[in-house]
Amino acid sequence: MNKFEALGLDARLVRATSEMGYEQPTAIQEQAIPVLISGTKDFIGLAQTGTGKTAAYALPLLQLIQPSPLHPQALVVCPTRELCLQIVKEIDAFKKYLPGLSAVAVYGGSSIVLQIKDIKRGVQLVVATPGRLIDLIERKAIALDKIQYVVLDEADEMLNMGFQEDIEFILKNTPARESTWLFSATMPAEIRKVSKKYMNQPKEVTIGKVNTANASIDHQYYVTSAHHRYETLKRIIDFNPGIYGIVFTRTKADAQEICDRLTREGYDIDALHGDLSQPQREKVMGQFRDKSLQLLIATDVAARGIDVAGISHVINYELPDDAEVYTHRSGRTGRAGNQGICISIVHAREMYKFRQIEKLSNTRFHKLDIPTGKDVCRKQFFHFMDKLLLADISHGDYETYVPMLTEKFADISKEEVLKRVAAMEFDRFLKYYENAGDLNVREKEKSSKSSGKAGSQDFQSGGRGDSRKGFAKGGGTGYRRLFVNLGTKDGFYKASFLQFILDLSDLKKEVLGKIDMKDMNSWVEVEKGAAQQMIRAIDGKKYRGRSIRMNDADNRPPFSGKHQSSK
Ligand code: AMP
């Protein structure tokens, strides 16, 4: 007996699999197929991609659904357009001898009108990416009321891409759902949560080793001071000449600002944030996909669902607030068996938050030194030389120029030609990095040994070229601590307060250090060189009819602590 037949599969499906060259079932197929066709309702299959998991659920689905009614009876939800197309292709091959069954792929980035037409023609099986499926549900273009089977394929990838809410929405909107089958390569806590909420005592099968974190991502971090963040980003980009990545920022304004600065400095970059229209967004994504853009700067919301293959680096320009968002961000790289790097630029004062993310995301981070100017130049130099050696000269008309070139370069040695080539490419870099300072903020020796308490480390910033040499715990040597008689009772929260004082003083947020807000008063650290400008701009101004007082916190006149009315 054929091994697939022995699993209980219909002869027509067995015939199709043999024609596809499947001689024997893979481990996940062996364990899933009999269980699923025998009517097991809820199922979790933990298996990596490439283990044959598509067949493990698609063959049972094809055996269980019926040609009639001509209504969607099974729904497969998967993270990407590529996977969606691949699944339908495989299903089409499996159902070769099952007349009357049809499957449709619905995914973003392609005409929704054509997909709606396909659905209207009548299908029993729908394979969809979450975003597009929700679009169809909202347009009432797809009926999910007769869906009995829902398969979540690559569930961890979907959660990484920020689709958790969408998946829950889909599960809630399939009222006739009897069976939920979940396939995933890893089992993070979020997936456990989803399975607990929407599945009933699922049968669980594990193939191979299952990790909670994605082992193909190397998590690295650099510690610098707040006002060196941008320089650090530039240095990381320059140190990775072949980089193809996404830089995450917390706000739209930051995304736009960094993008503008980097563009001015000649980087292939664009920003993706919520202010873009759909056509603008598609244009940016198109350019990023075809690699005309090396880097994309994105906010978390705008990057939701981004599905681009081969991303080498994810850079957290600013740390996200929680571990879940960190996982979503880093999940953009290290996919489909590739290695990826996720870099976080951490400000010395963010170490506490950073350690929490490390703990909650169950990830090991590696601290690296921010490369020196010399390191960057060396790296760029060898990258260029490698490119030179690999340049394809097979189909140019270069041979015809050789005699002329030989004559032209007759008096110059090979070494000199190489030097000139290098100079043309590197002068800009060498000049830029000639006097580049050390951007690292280093943990003091003693605290790295003794401090087990997160967030309590002392840091000192690196040497040469660094005008503001770090700040010790509890007040910076490069900062002045200013007192302001405004607080949370005035309706401010940190971000709005920051915006308020920066707008009034026309200063950039890089000049600010730590901010302490209480009900009635706040304390703000401002770079020494900028403190006077801030006091001048703010002290004596009115806020909601009341005089604002701002002065040196450590040298201020006695204060009653109560609001003073100007009236
Ligand atoms: P998947 O993990 O479903 O993406 O499958 C990985 C690849 O293995 C696909 O190209 C399948 O066509 C192929 N494949 C799946 N099951 C078998 C099998 N039993 N024998 C041979 N190839 C298979």
XYZ file of C-alpha atoms and ligand atoms in Angstrom:
590
model
C 0.000 0.000 0.000
C 1.170 3.498 -0.827
C 2.350 5.263 2.326
C -0.046 8.172 1.775
C -2.932 5.759 1.332
C -1.989 4.187 4.657
C -2.608 7.536 6.316
C -6.256 7.305 5.285
C -6.156 9.619 2.279
C -8.622 9.367 -0.591
C -7.216 7.460 -3.606
C -7.580 10.524 -5.844
C -5.430 12.603 -3.524
C -2.904 9.771 -3.278
C -2.719 9.642 -7.056
C -2.074 13.376 -7.234
C 0.690 13.245 -4.624
C 2.448 10.403 -6.479
C 2.280 12.385 -9.691
C 3.889 15.273 -7.832
C 6.738 12.959 -6.905
C 5.863 12.591 -3.243
C 6.994 9.070 -2.437
C 6.537 9.086 1.268
C 5.009 11.426 3.795
C 7.229 13.751 5.754
C 7.176 13.592 9.568
C 4.577 16.348 9.987
C 2.390 14.782 7.294
C 2.610 11.404 8.956
C 1.517 12.850 12.274
C -1.023 15.410 11.109
C -2.892 13.812 8.200
C -4.538 10.847 10.001
C -5.397 12.997 13.019
C -6.978 15.730 10.912
C -8.997 13.536 8.575
C -10.369 11.585 11.491
C -12.160 14.717 12.656
C -9.841 16.236 15.275
C -11.207 19.706 15.816
C -8.329 21.791 17.046
C -4.738 21.125 16.162
C -1.337 22.730 16.649
C 1.520 21.653 14.402
C 4.926 22.982 15.358
C 7.111 22.623 12.324
C 9.576 24.758 10.410
C 8.951 25.851 6.843
C 10.139 23.298 4.335
C 8.960 20.325 6.365
C 5.949 19.697 4.147
C 3.362 21.296 6.417
C 1.313 22.689 3.515
C 0.411 19.168 2.434
C -0.092 18.224 6.094
C -3.176 20.434 6.283
C -4.137 20.890 2.615
C -4.642 17.190 1.885
C -6.990 16.707 4.880
C -8.870 19.913 3.977
C -9.436 18.691 0.420
C -10.699 15.391 1.751
C -13.067 17.019 4.246
C -14.697 19.815 2.250
C -17.455 19.139 -0.250
C -18.042 20.453 -3.781
C -21.444 21.578 -2.637
C -22.426 24.075 -1.349
C -20.341 26.277 -3.568
C -19.403 28.480 -0.637
C -16.154 29.072 1.214
C -15.905 26.142 3.650
C -12.224 26.354 4.540
C -9.988 29.315 5.066
C -6.200 29.277 5.182
C -4.635 32.456 6.558
C -0.932 32.991 5.925
C 1.460 35.919 6.320
C 2.660 36.739 2.821
C 1.559 37.027 -0.743
C 4.297 34.616 -1.870
C 3.219 31.962 0.586
C -0.418 32.516 -0.372
C 0.339 31.875 -4.045
C 2.518 28.899 -3.223
C -0.200 27.290 -1.095
C -2.856 27.682 -3.794
C -0.472 26.292 -6.390
C 0.087 23.228 -4.240
C -3.645 22.854 -3.526
C -4.379 23.080 -7.255
C -1.978 20.219 -7.879
C -3.443 18.108 -5.058
C -7.028 18.527 -6.251
C -6.309 17.518 -9.813
C -8.639 14.502 -9.523
C -11.281 16.149 -7.370
C -13.695 17.791 -9.775
C -15.833 20.643 -8.544
C -13.415 21.905 -5.910
C -11.766 25.258 -6.321
C -9.448 27.461 -4.339
C -8.685 31.150 -4.592
C -5.759 33.226 -3.352
C -6.481 36.674 -1.932
C -3.574 38.896 -0.973
C -2.608 42.526 -0.878
C -0.758 44.415 -3.574
C -2.899 43.011 -6.370
C -6.269 43.998 -7.831
C -8.997 43.493 -5.251
C -11.632 43.728 -8.000
C -10.274 40.670 -9.792
C -10.068 38.778 -6.510
C -13.693 39.665 -5.740
C -14.672 38.322 -9.176
C -12.830 35.076 -8.420
C -14.654 34.699 -5.122
C -18.040 35.455 -6.733
C -17.460 32.679 -9.266
C -17.758 30.301 -6.303
C -15.020 28.642 -4.247
C -14.867 26.235 -1.359
C -11.360 27.105 -0.265
C -9.926 30.546 0.358
C -6.228 31.179 1.007
C -5.660 34.708 2.260
C -3.288 37.180 3.835
C -4.890 38.849 6.878
C -4.970 42.469 5.667
C -6.637 41.727 2.341
C -9.076 39.287 3.904
C -10.239 41.955 6.349
C -10.592 44.378 3.484
C -12.876 41.860 1.762
C -14.854 41.232 4.938
C -15.376 44.954 5.408
C -16.516 45.343 1.808
C -18.878 42.399 2.377
C -17.245 40.756 -0.630
C -16.653 37.436 1.072
C -19.006 35.282 3.111
C -17.359 33.593 6.055
C -20.575 32.311 7.607
C -20.101 28.763 6.298
C -16.394 28.441 7.058
C -15.899 25.266 9.080
C -12.138 25.002 8.933
C -9.656 27.765 9.636
C -5.949 27.111 9.189
C -3.417 29.610 10.511
C -0.218 28.948 8.616
C 3.085 30.395 9.882
C 1.212 31.850 12.822
C 4.401 33.165 14.436
C 5.309 35.077 11.277
C 1.837 36.612 11.211
C 2.187 37.775 14.783
C 5.686 39.074 14.054
C 4.244 41.134 11.260
C 1.727 42.730 13.593
C -1.335 40.772 12.479
C -2.473 39.598 15.919
C -5.584 41.781 16.004
C -6.440 40.881 12.434
C -6.198 37.185 13.215
C -8.417 37.543 16.240
C -10.881 39.514 14.113
C -10.934 36.718 11.547
C -11.417 34.046 14.208
C -14.262 36.039 15.732
C -15.884 36.466 12.318
C -16.077 32.805 11.417
C -19.213 31.815 13.368
C -19.510 28.319 11.871
C -15.852 27.500 12.577
C -15.599 24.004 14.017
C -11.926 23.353 13.566
C -8.906 25.576 13.967
C -5.546 24.249 12.858
C -2.519 26.291 13.722
C 0.924 25.775 12.203
C 3.940 27.612 13.462
C 7.722 27.259 13.546
C 8.006 28.732 17.037
C 5.702 28.988 19.996
C 5.921 32.456 21.526
C 3.623 33.433 24.382
C 1.296 35.410 22.074
C 0.484 32.261 20.111
C -0.228 30.359 23.283
C -2.625 33.146 24.205
C -4.428 32.982 20.862
C -4.682 29.197 21.047
C -6.053 29.318 24.601
C -8.669 31.848 23.602
C -9.870 30.338 20.335
C -9.083 26.641 20.476
C -10.440 23.819 22.564
C -7.908 21.308 23.899
C -5.915 21.234 20.687
C -3.930 18.159 19.745
C -0.322 19.278 19.585
C 2.378 17.798 17.378
C 5.990 18.951 17.376
C 8.479 18.179 14.653
C 12.108 18.839 15.552
C 13.155 21.420 18.089
C 10.971 24.396 18.794
C 12.435 27.663 19.998
C 10.618 30.598 21.448
C 12.814 33.158 19.748
C 13.919 33.141 16.156
C 17.435 31.699 16.248
C 18.311 33.081 12.856
C 18.330 36.679 14.126
C 21.375 38.122 15.826
C 20.248 40.783 18.302
C 22.871 43.478 18.773
C 22.949 46.801 20.557
C 25.080 49.894 20.764
C 25.053 52.308 23.679
C 25.417 55.973 22.876
C 24.208 59.284 24.220
C 20.882 60.756 23.124
C 22.436 63.482 21.005
C 24.645 60.989 19.138
C 21.802 58.776 17.997
C 21.762 60.077 14.448
C 25.551 59.894 14.076
C 25.457 56.356 15.420
C 22.804 55.392 12.904
C 24.915 56.812 10.095
C 27.934 54.958 11.297
C 26.047 51.677 11.462
C 24.792 52.185 7.928
C 28.260 53.090 6.671
C 29.772 50.125 8.463
C 27.384 47.799 6.609
C 27.853 48.727 2.960
C 25.550 46.033 1.582
C 22.795 46.790 4.052
C 19.176 46.287 2.973
C 17.041 47.164 5.905
C 14.345 48.936 7.849
C 15.037 51.630 10.436
C 12.241 51.955 12.998
C 11.394 55.201 14.726
C 8.712 55.905 17.282
C 7.094 58.889 15.586
C 6.215 60.039 12.102
C 8.111 63.253 12.694
C 11.301 61.353 13.555
C 10.907 59.096 10.534
C 10.561 62.090 8.248
C 13.363 64.046 9.860
C 15.912 61.231 9.701
C 14.858 60.409 6.191
C 15.349 64.026 5.099
C 18.762 64.236 6.734
C 19.999 60.968 5.291
C 18.644 61.800 1.851
C 20.487 65.125 1.924
C 23.610 63.206 2.763
C 23.194 60.955 -0.251
C 21.692 57.754 1.120
C 19.145 55.684 -0.849
C 16.363 55.956 1.629
C 12.701 56.821 1.976
C 10.202 57.024 4.771
C 7.037 55.034 5.312
C 4.588 56.545 7.736
C 0.912 57.164 8.246
C 0.843 60.497 6.426
C 1.460 58.875 3.056
C -1.424 58.247 0.677
C -1.909 54.683 -0.550
C -0.286 55.377 -3.963
C 2.688 57.073 -2.248
C 3.034 54.135 0.103
C 2.901 51.664 -2.763
C 5.504 53.654 -4.667
C 7.912 53.630 -1.709
C 7.306 49.927 -1.104
C 7.832 49.162 -4.798
C 11.173 50.962 -4.770
C 12.226 49.220 -1.597
C 11.224 45.834 -2.970
C 13.179 46.250 -6.176
C 16.097 47.514 -4.071
C 16.277 50.982 -5.608
C 16.045 51.979 -1.970
C 18.569 50.438 0.372
C 16.804 51.557 3.491
C 13.306 52.278 4.620
C 12.545 54.398 7.650
C 9.269 53.369 9.175
C 7.020 53.802 12.142
C 5.543 50.680 13.700
C 2.058 51.347 12.419
C 3.188 52.011 8.861
C 5.395 48.922 8.806
C 2.574 46.632 9.849
C 2.359 43.732 7.464
C 5.464 44.671 5.494
C 6.506 41.592 3.660
C 9.821 41.957 1.916
C 12.209 39.094 1.392
C 15.911 39.290 2.160
C 15.985 42.136 4.676
C 19.484 42.006 6.167
C 19.068 44.468 9.040
C 16.392 45.906 11.244
C 17.557 48.962 13.164
C 15.751 50.324 16.180
C 16.650 53.992 16.023
C 14.688 54.290 19.219
C 13.647 51.412 21.417
C 9.981 50.497 21.306
C 7.986 50.668 24.516
C 7.367 46.990 24.851
C 8.820 43.625 24.060
C 6.019 42.647 21.730
C 6.748 45.548 19.411
C 10.443 44.648 19.522
C 9.553 41.136 18.341
C 7.383 42.527 15.531
C 10.200 44.772 14.393
C 12.969 42.188 14.520
C 10.748 39.630 12.800
C 11.125 41.569 9.545
C 14.575 40.033 9.151
C 15.955 36.493 9.474
C 13.072 34.999 7.537
C 12.737 31.963 5.301
C 15.888 30.391 6.673
C 18.041 33.503 6.115
C 20.207 35.062 8.778
C 19.260 38.535 9.954
C 20.561 41.206 12.296
C 18.477 43.382 14.559
C 20.371 46.387 15.929
C 19.153 48.660 18.717
C 20.636 52.068 19.356
C 20.297 52.456 23.082
C 20.703 55.621 25.071
C 22.488 55.125 28.381
C 19.364 56.117 30.261
C 17.265 53.507 28.477
C 19.148 50.518 29.864
C 16.360 49.630 32.256
C 13.789 49.502 29.469
C 16.263 47.637 27.325
C 16.868 44.936 29.949
C 13.119 44.503 30.308
C 12.728 43.956 26.575
C 15.585 41.485 26.685
C 13.860 39.557 29.451
C 10.320 39.664 28.117
C 11.205 38.825 24.533
C 13.388 35.984 25.765
C 16.203 37.205 23.583
C 19.937 37.407 24.123
C 21.422 40.684 23.022
C 25.072 41.256 22.145
C 26.670 44.549 22.974
C 28.956 45.861 20.275
C 31.236 48.867 20.127
C 30.101 51.560 17.742
C 32.653 51.328 14.939
C 35.320 54.005 14.760
C 35.788 56.172 11.689
C 38.759 53.996 10.750
C 36.693 50.807 11.033
C 34.085 52.287 8.725
C 36.639 53.360 6.132
C 38.334 49.969 6.162
C 35.003 48.186 5.747
C 33.892 50.435 2.903
C 37.255 50.096 1.238
C 37.208 46.304 1.152
C 33.590 46.256 0.095
C 34.430 48.475 -2.845
C 37.473 46.403 -3.781
C 35.372 43.218 -3.667
C 32.851 44.875 -5.933
C 35.629 45.913 -8.279
C 36.939 42.361 -8.469
C 33.473 40.953 -9.070
C 32.425 43.539 -11.691
C 30.947 41.786 -14.689
C 33.024 42.694 -17.729
C 31.839 39.800 -19.857
C 29.289 41.600 -21.977
C 30.584 45.149 -22.269
C 32.502 46.297 -25.276
C 35.533 46.785 -23.031
C 37.951 44.866 -25.217
C 37.854 47.606 -27.858
C 39.048 50.142 -25.281
C 41.908 48.044 -23.992
C 44.580 49.299 -26.461
C 43.596 52.889 -25.799
C 43.572 52.336 -22.035
C 46.946 50.601 -22.152
C 48.403 53.572 -23.946
C 46.800 56.071 -21.601
C 48.049 54.294 -18.492
C 51.438 53.345 -19.934
C 53.387 55.435 -17.460
C 51.351 54.625 -14.377
C 51.869 51.534 -12.265
C 49.039 49.189 -11.332
C 49.414 50.292 -7.688
C 48.903 53.878 -8.655
C 45.815 53.118 -10.712
C 44.375 51.260 -7.749
C 45.136 54.139 -5.435
C 43.459 56.588 -7.789
C 40.363 54.406 -8.073
C 40.240 54.188 -4.288
C 40.705 57.921 -3.897
C 37.804 58.661 -6.223
C 35.542 56.436 -4.229
C 36.840 57.193 -0.753
C 37.846 60.787 -0.493
C 34.417 61.751 0.753
C 34.427 58.984 3.348
C 37.966 59.575 4.494
C 37.349 63.272 4.913
C 34.118 62.713 6.761
C 35.609 60.190 9.128
C 39.039 61.780 9.490
C 38.260 63.339 12.844
C 35.278 61.228 13.790
C 34.832 60.850 17.516
C 34.055 57.838 19.637
C 30.282 57.614 19.945
C 30.238 54.850 22.539
C 28.962 55.447 26.019
C 30.711 52.875 28.143
C 29.666 51.280 31.358
C 32.078 52.183 34.115
C 34.266 49.277 35.104
C 32.911 49.065 38.650
C 29.259 49.064 37.722
C 29.625 46.426 35.052
C 31.058 44.163 37.744
C 28.836 44.999 40.662
C 25.600 46.249 39.274
C 23.081 43.499 38.902
C 20.330 46.037 39.177
C 19.010 46.975 35.766
C 19.013 50.652 35.013
C 21.434 51.549 37.742
C 24.583 51.449 35.661
C 26.809 54.446 35.365
C 28.008 55.287 31.932
C 30.757 57.378 30.537
C 30.938 58.365 26.943
C 33.840 57.803 24.639
C 36.737 60.109 24.033
C 38.070 62.039 21.097
C 35.795 64.453 19.325
C 32.986 64.050 21.816
C 32.187 67.439 23.177
C 29.763 66.292 25.877
C 31.480 63.569 27.777
C 28.561 61.682 29.222
C 26.723 62.234 32.419
C 26.738 60.538 35.713
C 23.696 59.124 37.471
C 21.391 61.730 38.968
C 22.389 64.780 36.973
C 24.613 65.288 33.985
C 27.853 67.159 33.849
C 26.862 68.284 30.342
C 23.401 69.384 31.477
C 21.773 71.971 33.651
C 18.736 70.868 35.604
C 15.930 73.374 35.200
C 12.883 73.749 37.350
C 9.494 74.624 35.799
C 6.268 75.311 37.673
C 4.214 73.209 35.258
C 3.253 69.594 35.792
C 0.792 66.835 34.983
C -2.026 68.727 36.757
C -1.688 71.321 34.006
C -2.806 68.673 31.556
C 0.661 67.752 30.328
C 2.140 64.345 29.854
C 5.811 63.936 29.057
C 5.618 64.080 25.277
C 3.264 67.061 25.148
C 5.312 68.886 27.752
C 8.469 68.273 25.770
C 6.833 69.555 22.626
C 5.596 72.601 24.496
C 8.994 73.676 25.845
C 10.786 72.884 22.594
C 8.275 74.853 20.530
C 8.548 77.862 22.823
C 12.321 77.817 22.935
C 12.878 76.776 19.340
C 15.352 74.119 20.444
C 15.777 70.555 19.189
C 14.904 67.636 21.394
C 18.527 66.435 21.278
C 19.394 69.135 23.832
C 17.210 67.510 26.459
C 18.273 64.965 29.021
C 16.130 63.462 31.731
C 12.680 64.835 32.504
C 10.914 64.400 35.826
C 7.278 65.371 35.948
C 5.272 65.753 39.110
C 1.723 67.044 39.617
C 2.648 70.700 39.910
C 6.294 70.986 38.865
C 8.808 69.439 36.558
C 12.568 69.194 36.275
C 14.206 69.130 32.894
C 17.836 68.502 32.032
C 18.971 70.791 29.222
C 22.403 70.871 27.624
C 24.505 73.549 29.246
C 24.898 75.496 26.010
C 21.141 75.582 25.433
C 19.826 76.075 28.971
C 19.954 79.853 28.959
C 18.079 80.036 25.656
C 15.384 77.843 27.121
C 15.055 79.880 30.306
C 14.917 83.114 28.327
C 12.222 81.729 26.064
C 10.044 80.224 28.758
C 10.478 82.026 32.055
C 7.775 84.681 32.420
C 5.617 83.393 29.537
C 1.961 82.699 30.224
C 0.308 79.326 30.235
C -3.475 79.282 30.642
C -3.244 82.766 32.129
C -0.578 81.814 34.619
C 3.068 82.900 34.611
C 5.525 80.147 33.921
C 8.604 80.151 36.058
C 11.732 78.397 34.843
C 15.074 78.580 36.551
C 18.118 76.593 37.579
C 16.813 73.802 39.782
C 19.893 73.612 41.917
C 20.112 77.316 42.398
C 16.561 78.558 42.577
C 14.851 80.830 45.015
C 12.622 79.255 47.686
C 9.301 78.184 46.268
C 6.051 77.425 48.024
C 5.222 74.481 45.752
C 1.792 75.895 45.001
C 0.596 77.325 41.740
C 0.918 81.052 41.622
C -1.915 82.782 39.940
C -1.013 85.675 37.762
C -4.446 87.075 38.221
P 6.267 23.144 2.768
O 6.929 22.931 4.092
O 4.841 22.773 2.779
O 6.507 24.531 2.251
O 6.969 22.148 1.723
C 8.288 22.244 1.298
C 8.525 21.572 -0.031
O 8.536 20.172 0.090
C 7.493 21.890 -1.097
O 8.168 22.178 -2.298
C 6.689 20.638 -1.229
O 6.192 20.478 -2.548
C 7.683 19.555 -0.883
N 7.071 18.378 -0.254
C 6.120 18.401 0.710
N 5.822 17.134 1.094
C 6.598 16.312 0.375
C 6.749 14.890 0.302
N 6.037 14.078 1.074
N 7.644 14.384 -0.563
C 8.365 15.195 -1.348
N 8.268 16.551 -1.336
C 7.404 17.096 -0.491
